Tab-separated table of N, CA, C and O in Angstrom:
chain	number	residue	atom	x	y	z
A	1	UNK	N	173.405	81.868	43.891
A	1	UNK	CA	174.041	82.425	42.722
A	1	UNK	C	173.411	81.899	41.433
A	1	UNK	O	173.314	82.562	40.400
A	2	UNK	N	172.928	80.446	41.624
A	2	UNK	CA	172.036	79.913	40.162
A	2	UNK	C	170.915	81.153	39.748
A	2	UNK	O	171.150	82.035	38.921
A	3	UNK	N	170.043	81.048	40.282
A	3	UNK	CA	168.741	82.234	40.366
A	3	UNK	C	169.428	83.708	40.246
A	3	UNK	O	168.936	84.592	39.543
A	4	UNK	N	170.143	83.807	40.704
A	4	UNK	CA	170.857	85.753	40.034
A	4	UNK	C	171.427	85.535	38.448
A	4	UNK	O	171.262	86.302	37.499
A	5	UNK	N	172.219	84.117	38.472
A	5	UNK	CA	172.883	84.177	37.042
A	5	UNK	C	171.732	84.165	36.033
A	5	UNK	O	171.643	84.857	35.019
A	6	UNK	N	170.735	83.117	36.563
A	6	UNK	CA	169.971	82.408	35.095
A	6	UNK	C	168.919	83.661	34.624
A	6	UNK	O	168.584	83.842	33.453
A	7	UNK	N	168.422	84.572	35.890
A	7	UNK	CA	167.771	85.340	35.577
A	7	UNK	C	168.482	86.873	34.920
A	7	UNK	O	167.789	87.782	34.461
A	8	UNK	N	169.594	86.891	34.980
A	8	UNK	CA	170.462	87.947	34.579
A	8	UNK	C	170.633	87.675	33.284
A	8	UNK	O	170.731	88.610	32.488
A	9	UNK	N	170.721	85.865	32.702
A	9	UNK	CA	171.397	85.659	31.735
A	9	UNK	C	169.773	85.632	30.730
A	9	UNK	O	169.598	86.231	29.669
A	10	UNK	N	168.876	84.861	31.374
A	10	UNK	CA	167.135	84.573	30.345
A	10	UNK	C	166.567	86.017	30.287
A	10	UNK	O	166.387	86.539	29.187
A	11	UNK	N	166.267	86.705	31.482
A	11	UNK	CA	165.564	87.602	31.877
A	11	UNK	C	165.853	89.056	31.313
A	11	UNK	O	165.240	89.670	30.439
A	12	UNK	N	167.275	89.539	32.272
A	12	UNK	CA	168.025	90.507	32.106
A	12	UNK	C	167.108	91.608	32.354
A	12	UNK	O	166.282	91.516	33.262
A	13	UNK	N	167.217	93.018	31.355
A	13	UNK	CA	166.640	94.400	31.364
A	13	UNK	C	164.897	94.334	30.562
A	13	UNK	O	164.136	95.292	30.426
A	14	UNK	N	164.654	92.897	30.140
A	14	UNK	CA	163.704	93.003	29.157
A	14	UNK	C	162.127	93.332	29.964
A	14	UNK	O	161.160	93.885	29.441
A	15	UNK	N	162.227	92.805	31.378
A	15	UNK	CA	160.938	93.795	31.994
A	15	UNK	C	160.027	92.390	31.648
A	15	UNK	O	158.867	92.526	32.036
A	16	UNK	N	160.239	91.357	31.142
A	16	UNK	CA	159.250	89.948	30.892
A	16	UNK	C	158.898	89.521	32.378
A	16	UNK	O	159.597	89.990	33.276
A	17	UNK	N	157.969	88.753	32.662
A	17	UNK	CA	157.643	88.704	33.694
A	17	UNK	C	158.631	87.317	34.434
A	17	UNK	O	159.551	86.789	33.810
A	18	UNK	N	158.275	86.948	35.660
A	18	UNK	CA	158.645	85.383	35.844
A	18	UNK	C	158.131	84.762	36.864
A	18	UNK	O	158.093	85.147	38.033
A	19	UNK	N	157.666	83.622	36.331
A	19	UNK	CA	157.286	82.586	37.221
A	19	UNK	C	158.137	81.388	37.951
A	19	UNK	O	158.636	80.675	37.081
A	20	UNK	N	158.411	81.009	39.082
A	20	UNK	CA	159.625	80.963	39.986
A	20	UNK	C	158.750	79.626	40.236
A	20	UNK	O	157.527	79.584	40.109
A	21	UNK	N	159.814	78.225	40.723
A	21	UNK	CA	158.948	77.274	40.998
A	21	UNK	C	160.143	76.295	41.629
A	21	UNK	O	160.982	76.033	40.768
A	22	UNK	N	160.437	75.655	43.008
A	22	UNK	CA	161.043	74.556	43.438
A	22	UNK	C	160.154	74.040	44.387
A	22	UNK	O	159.167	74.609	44.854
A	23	UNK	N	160.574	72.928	44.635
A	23	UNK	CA	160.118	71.484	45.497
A	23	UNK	C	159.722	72.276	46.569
A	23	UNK	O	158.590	72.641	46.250
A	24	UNK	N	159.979	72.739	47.615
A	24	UNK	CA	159.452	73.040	48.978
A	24	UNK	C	159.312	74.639	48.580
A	24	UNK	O	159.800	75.244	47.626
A	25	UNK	N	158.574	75.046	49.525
A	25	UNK	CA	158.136	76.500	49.830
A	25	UNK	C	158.402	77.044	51.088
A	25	UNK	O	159.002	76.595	52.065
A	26	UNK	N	157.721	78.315	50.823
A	26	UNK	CA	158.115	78.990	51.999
A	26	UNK	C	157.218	78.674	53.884
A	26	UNK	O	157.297	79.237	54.976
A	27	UNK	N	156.499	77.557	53.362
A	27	UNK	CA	155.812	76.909	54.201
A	27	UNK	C	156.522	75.964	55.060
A	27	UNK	O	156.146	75.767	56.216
A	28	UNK	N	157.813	75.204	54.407
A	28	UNK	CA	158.304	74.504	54.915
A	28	UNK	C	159.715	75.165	55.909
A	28	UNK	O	160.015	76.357	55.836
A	29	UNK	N	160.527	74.107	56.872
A	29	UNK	CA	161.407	74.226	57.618
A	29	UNK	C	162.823	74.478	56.616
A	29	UNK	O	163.830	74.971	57.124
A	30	UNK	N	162.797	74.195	55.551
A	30	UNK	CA	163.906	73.116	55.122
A	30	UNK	C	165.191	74.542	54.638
A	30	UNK	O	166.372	74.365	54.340
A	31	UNK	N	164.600	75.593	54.692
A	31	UNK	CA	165.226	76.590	54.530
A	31	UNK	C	165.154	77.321	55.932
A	31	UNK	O	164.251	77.270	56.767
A	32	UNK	N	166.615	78.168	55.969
A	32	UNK	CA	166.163	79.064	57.544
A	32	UNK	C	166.189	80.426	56.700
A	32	UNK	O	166.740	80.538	55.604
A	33	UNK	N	165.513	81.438	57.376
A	33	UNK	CA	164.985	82.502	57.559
A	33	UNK	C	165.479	83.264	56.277
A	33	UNK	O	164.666	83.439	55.369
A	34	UNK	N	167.051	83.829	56.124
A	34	UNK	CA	168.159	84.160	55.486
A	34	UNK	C	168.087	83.318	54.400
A	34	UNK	O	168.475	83.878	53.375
A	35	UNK	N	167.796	82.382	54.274
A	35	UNK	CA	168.266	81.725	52.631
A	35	UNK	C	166.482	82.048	52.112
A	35	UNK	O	166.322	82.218	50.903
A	36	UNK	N	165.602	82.099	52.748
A	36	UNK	CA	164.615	82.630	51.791
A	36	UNK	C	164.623	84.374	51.648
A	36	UNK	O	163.935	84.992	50.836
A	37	UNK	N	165.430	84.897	52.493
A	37	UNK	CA	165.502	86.310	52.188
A	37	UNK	C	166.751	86.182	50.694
A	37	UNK	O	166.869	86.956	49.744
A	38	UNK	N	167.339	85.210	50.931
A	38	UNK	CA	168.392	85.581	49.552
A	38	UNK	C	167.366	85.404	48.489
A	38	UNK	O	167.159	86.211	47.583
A	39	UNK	N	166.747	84.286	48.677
A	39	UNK	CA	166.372	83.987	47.132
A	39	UNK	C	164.876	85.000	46.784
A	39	UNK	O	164.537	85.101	45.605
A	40	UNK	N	164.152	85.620	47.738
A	40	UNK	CA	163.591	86.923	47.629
A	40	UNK	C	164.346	87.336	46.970
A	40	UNK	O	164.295	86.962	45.799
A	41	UNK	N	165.696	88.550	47.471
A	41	UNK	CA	166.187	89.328	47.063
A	41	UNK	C	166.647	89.245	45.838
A	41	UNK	O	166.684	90.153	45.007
A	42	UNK	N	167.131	87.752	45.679
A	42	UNK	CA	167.686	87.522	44.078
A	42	UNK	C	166.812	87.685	42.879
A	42	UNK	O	167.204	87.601	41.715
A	43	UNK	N	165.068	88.031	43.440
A	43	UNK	CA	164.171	87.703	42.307
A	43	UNK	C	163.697	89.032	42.255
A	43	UNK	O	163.028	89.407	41.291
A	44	UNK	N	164.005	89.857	43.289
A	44	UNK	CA	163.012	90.821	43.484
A	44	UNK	C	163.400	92.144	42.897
A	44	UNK	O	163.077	93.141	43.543
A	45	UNK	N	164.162	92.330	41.561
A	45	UNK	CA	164.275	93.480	40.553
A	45	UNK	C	163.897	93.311	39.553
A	45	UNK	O	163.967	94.148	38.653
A	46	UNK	N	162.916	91.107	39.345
A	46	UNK	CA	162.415	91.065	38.454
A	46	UNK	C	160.895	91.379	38.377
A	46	UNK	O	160.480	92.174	39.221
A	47	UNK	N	159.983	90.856	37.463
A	47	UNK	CA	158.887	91.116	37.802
A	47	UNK	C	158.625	89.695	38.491
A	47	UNK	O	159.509	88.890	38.200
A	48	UNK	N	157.907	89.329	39.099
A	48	UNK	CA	157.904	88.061	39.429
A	48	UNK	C	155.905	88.606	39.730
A	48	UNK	O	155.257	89.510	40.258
A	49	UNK	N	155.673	87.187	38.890
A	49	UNK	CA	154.137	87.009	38.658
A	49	UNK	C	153.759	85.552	39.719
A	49	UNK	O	152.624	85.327	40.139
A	50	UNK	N	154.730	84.852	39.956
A	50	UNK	CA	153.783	83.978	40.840
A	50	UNK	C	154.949	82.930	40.877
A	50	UNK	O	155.879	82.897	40.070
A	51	UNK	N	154.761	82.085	41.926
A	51	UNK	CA	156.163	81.308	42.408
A	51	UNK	C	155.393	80.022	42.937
A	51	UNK	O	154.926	80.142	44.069
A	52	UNK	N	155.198	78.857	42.313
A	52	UNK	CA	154.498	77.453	42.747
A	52	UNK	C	155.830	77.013	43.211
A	52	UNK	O	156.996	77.037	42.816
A	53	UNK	N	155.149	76.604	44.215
A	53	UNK	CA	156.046	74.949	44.828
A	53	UNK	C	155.189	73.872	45.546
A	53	UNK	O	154.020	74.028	45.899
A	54	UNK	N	155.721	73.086	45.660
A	54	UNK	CA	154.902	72.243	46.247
A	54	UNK	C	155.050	71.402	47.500
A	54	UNK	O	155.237	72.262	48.361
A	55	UNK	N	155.071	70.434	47.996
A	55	UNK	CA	155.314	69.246	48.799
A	55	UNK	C	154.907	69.217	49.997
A	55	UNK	O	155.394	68.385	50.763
A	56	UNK	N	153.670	70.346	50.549
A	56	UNK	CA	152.930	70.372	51.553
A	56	UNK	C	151.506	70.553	51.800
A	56	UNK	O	150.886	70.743	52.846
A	57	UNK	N	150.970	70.401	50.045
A	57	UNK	CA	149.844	71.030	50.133
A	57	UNK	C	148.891	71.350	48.917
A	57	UNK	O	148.946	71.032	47.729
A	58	UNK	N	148.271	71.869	49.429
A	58	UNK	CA	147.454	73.337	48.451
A	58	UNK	C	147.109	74.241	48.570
A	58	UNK	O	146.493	74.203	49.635
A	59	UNK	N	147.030	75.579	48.016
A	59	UNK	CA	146.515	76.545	48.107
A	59	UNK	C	147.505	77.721	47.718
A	59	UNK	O	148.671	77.774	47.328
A	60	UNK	N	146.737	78.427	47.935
A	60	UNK	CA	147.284	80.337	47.538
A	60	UNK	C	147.358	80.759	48.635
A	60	UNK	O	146.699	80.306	49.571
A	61	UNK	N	148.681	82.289	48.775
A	61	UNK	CA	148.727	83.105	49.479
A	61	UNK	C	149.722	83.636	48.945
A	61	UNK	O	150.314	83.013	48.063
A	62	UNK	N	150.307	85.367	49.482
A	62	UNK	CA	151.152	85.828	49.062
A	62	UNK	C	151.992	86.026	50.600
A	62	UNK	O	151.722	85.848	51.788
A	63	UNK	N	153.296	86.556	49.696
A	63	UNK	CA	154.573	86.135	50.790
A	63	UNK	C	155.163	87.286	50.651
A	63	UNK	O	155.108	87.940	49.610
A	64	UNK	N	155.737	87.612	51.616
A	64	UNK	CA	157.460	88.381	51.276
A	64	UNK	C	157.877	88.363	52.369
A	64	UNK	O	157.134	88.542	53.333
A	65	UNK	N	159.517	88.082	52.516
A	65	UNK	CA	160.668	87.744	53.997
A	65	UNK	C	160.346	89.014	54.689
A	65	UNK	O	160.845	89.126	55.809
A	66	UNK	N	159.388	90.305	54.125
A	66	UNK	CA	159.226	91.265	55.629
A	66	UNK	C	158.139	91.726	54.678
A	66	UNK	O	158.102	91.512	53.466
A	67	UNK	N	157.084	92.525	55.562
A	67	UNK	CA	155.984	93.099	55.457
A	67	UNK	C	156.131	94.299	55.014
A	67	UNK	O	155.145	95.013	54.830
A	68	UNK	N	157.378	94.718	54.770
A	68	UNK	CA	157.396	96.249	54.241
A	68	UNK	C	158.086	96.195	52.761
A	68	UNK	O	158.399	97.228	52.169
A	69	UNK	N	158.309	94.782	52.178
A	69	UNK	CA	158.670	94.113	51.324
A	69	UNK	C	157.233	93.898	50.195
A	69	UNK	O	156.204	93.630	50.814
A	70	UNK	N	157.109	93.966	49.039
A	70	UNK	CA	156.257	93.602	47.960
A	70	UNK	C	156.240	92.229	48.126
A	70	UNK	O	157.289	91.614	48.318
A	71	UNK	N	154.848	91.519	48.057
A	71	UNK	CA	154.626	90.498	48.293
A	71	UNK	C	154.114	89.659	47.208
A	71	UNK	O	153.258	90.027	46.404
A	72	UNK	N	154.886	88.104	47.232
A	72	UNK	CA	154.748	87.473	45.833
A	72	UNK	C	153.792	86.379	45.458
A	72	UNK	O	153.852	85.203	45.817
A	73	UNK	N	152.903	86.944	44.683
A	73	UNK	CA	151.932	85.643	44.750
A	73	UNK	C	152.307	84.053	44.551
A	73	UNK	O	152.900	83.679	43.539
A	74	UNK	N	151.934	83.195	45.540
A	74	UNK	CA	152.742	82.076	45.872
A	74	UNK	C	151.127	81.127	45.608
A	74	UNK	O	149.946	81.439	45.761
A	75	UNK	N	151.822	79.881	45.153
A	75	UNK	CA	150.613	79.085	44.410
A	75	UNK	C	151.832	77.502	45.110
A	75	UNK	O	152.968	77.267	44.695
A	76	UNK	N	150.970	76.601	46.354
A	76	UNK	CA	151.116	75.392	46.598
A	76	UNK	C	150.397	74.427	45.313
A	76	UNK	O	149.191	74.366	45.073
A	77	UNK	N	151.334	73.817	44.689
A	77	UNK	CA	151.036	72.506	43.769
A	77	UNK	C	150.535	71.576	44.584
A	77	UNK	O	149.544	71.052	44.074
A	78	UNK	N	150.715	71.292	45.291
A	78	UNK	CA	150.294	69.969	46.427
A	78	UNK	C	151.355	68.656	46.414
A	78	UNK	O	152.458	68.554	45.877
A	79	UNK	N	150.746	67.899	47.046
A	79	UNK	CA	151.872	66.529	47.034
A	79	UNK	C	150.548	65.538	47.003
A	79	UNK	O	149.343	65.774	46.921
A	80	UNK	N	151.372	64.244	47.112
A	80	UNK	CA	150.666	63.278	46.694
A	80	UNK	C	149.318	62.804	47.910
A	80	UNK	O	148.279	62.260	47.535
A	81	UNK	N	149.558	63.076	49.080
A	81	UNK	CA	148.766	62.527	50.111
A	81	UNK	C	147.972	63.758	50.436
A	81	UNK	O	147.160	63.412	51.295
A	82	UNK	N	147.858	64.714	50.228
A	82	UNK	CA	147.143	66.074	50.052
A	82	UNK	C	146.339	66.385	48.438
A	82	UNK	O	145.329	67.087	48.420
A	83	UNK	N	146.726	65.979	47.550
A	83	UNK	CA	146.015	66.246	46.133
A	83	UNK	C	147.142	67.253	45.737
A	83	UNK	O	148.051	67.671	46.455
A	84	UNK	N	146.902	67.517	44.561
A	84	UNK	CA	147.418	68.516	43.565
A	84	UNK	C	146.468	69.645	43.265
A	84	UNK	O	145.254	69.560	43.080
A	85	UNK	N	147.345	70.878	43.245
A	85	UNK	CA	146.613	72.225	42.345
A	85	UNK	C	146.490	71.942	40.890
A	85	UNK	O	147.289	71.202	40.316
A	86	UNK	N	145.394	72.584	40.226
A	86	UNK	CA	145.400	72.330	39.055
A	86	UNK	C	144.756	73.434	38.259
A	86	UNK	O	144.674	73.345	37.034
């Protein structure tokens, strides 16, 4: 519900883009299946330009919870024993 409000309340009808960013990704366990389809769904009437997270890594790829779904360019920051994106 944070991510539907804040983007309803910053974002709204204005069509601005957004860049999306927490601690773990869609790489990790720490979410099951359904809570990354919510927070997809919660982002996905915005524009969404690219979504960093970090704590496994580095690198690029794009994502979406199904293949028939628009897919979001996803950018790993890295962690400390792997290096950082920069």
């Amino acid at each position: 519900s944070f991510l539907k409000d804040d983007l309803a309340r910053h974002v709204g009808s204005s069509g601005r883009p957004v860049v999306l960013m927490s601690h773990c990704g869609i790489d990790t366990d720490w979410w099951i299946t359904n809570d990354w389809r919510a927070f997809y769904e919660a982002a996905a009437p915005y524009r969404v330009a690219a979504f960093f997270f970090g704590h496994t890594g580095t690198g690029l790829r794009t994502w979406s919870p199904d293949k028939s779904l628009p897919a979001w360019q996803c950018i790993n920051t890295g962690q400390a024993e792997k290096g950082f994106f920069v």
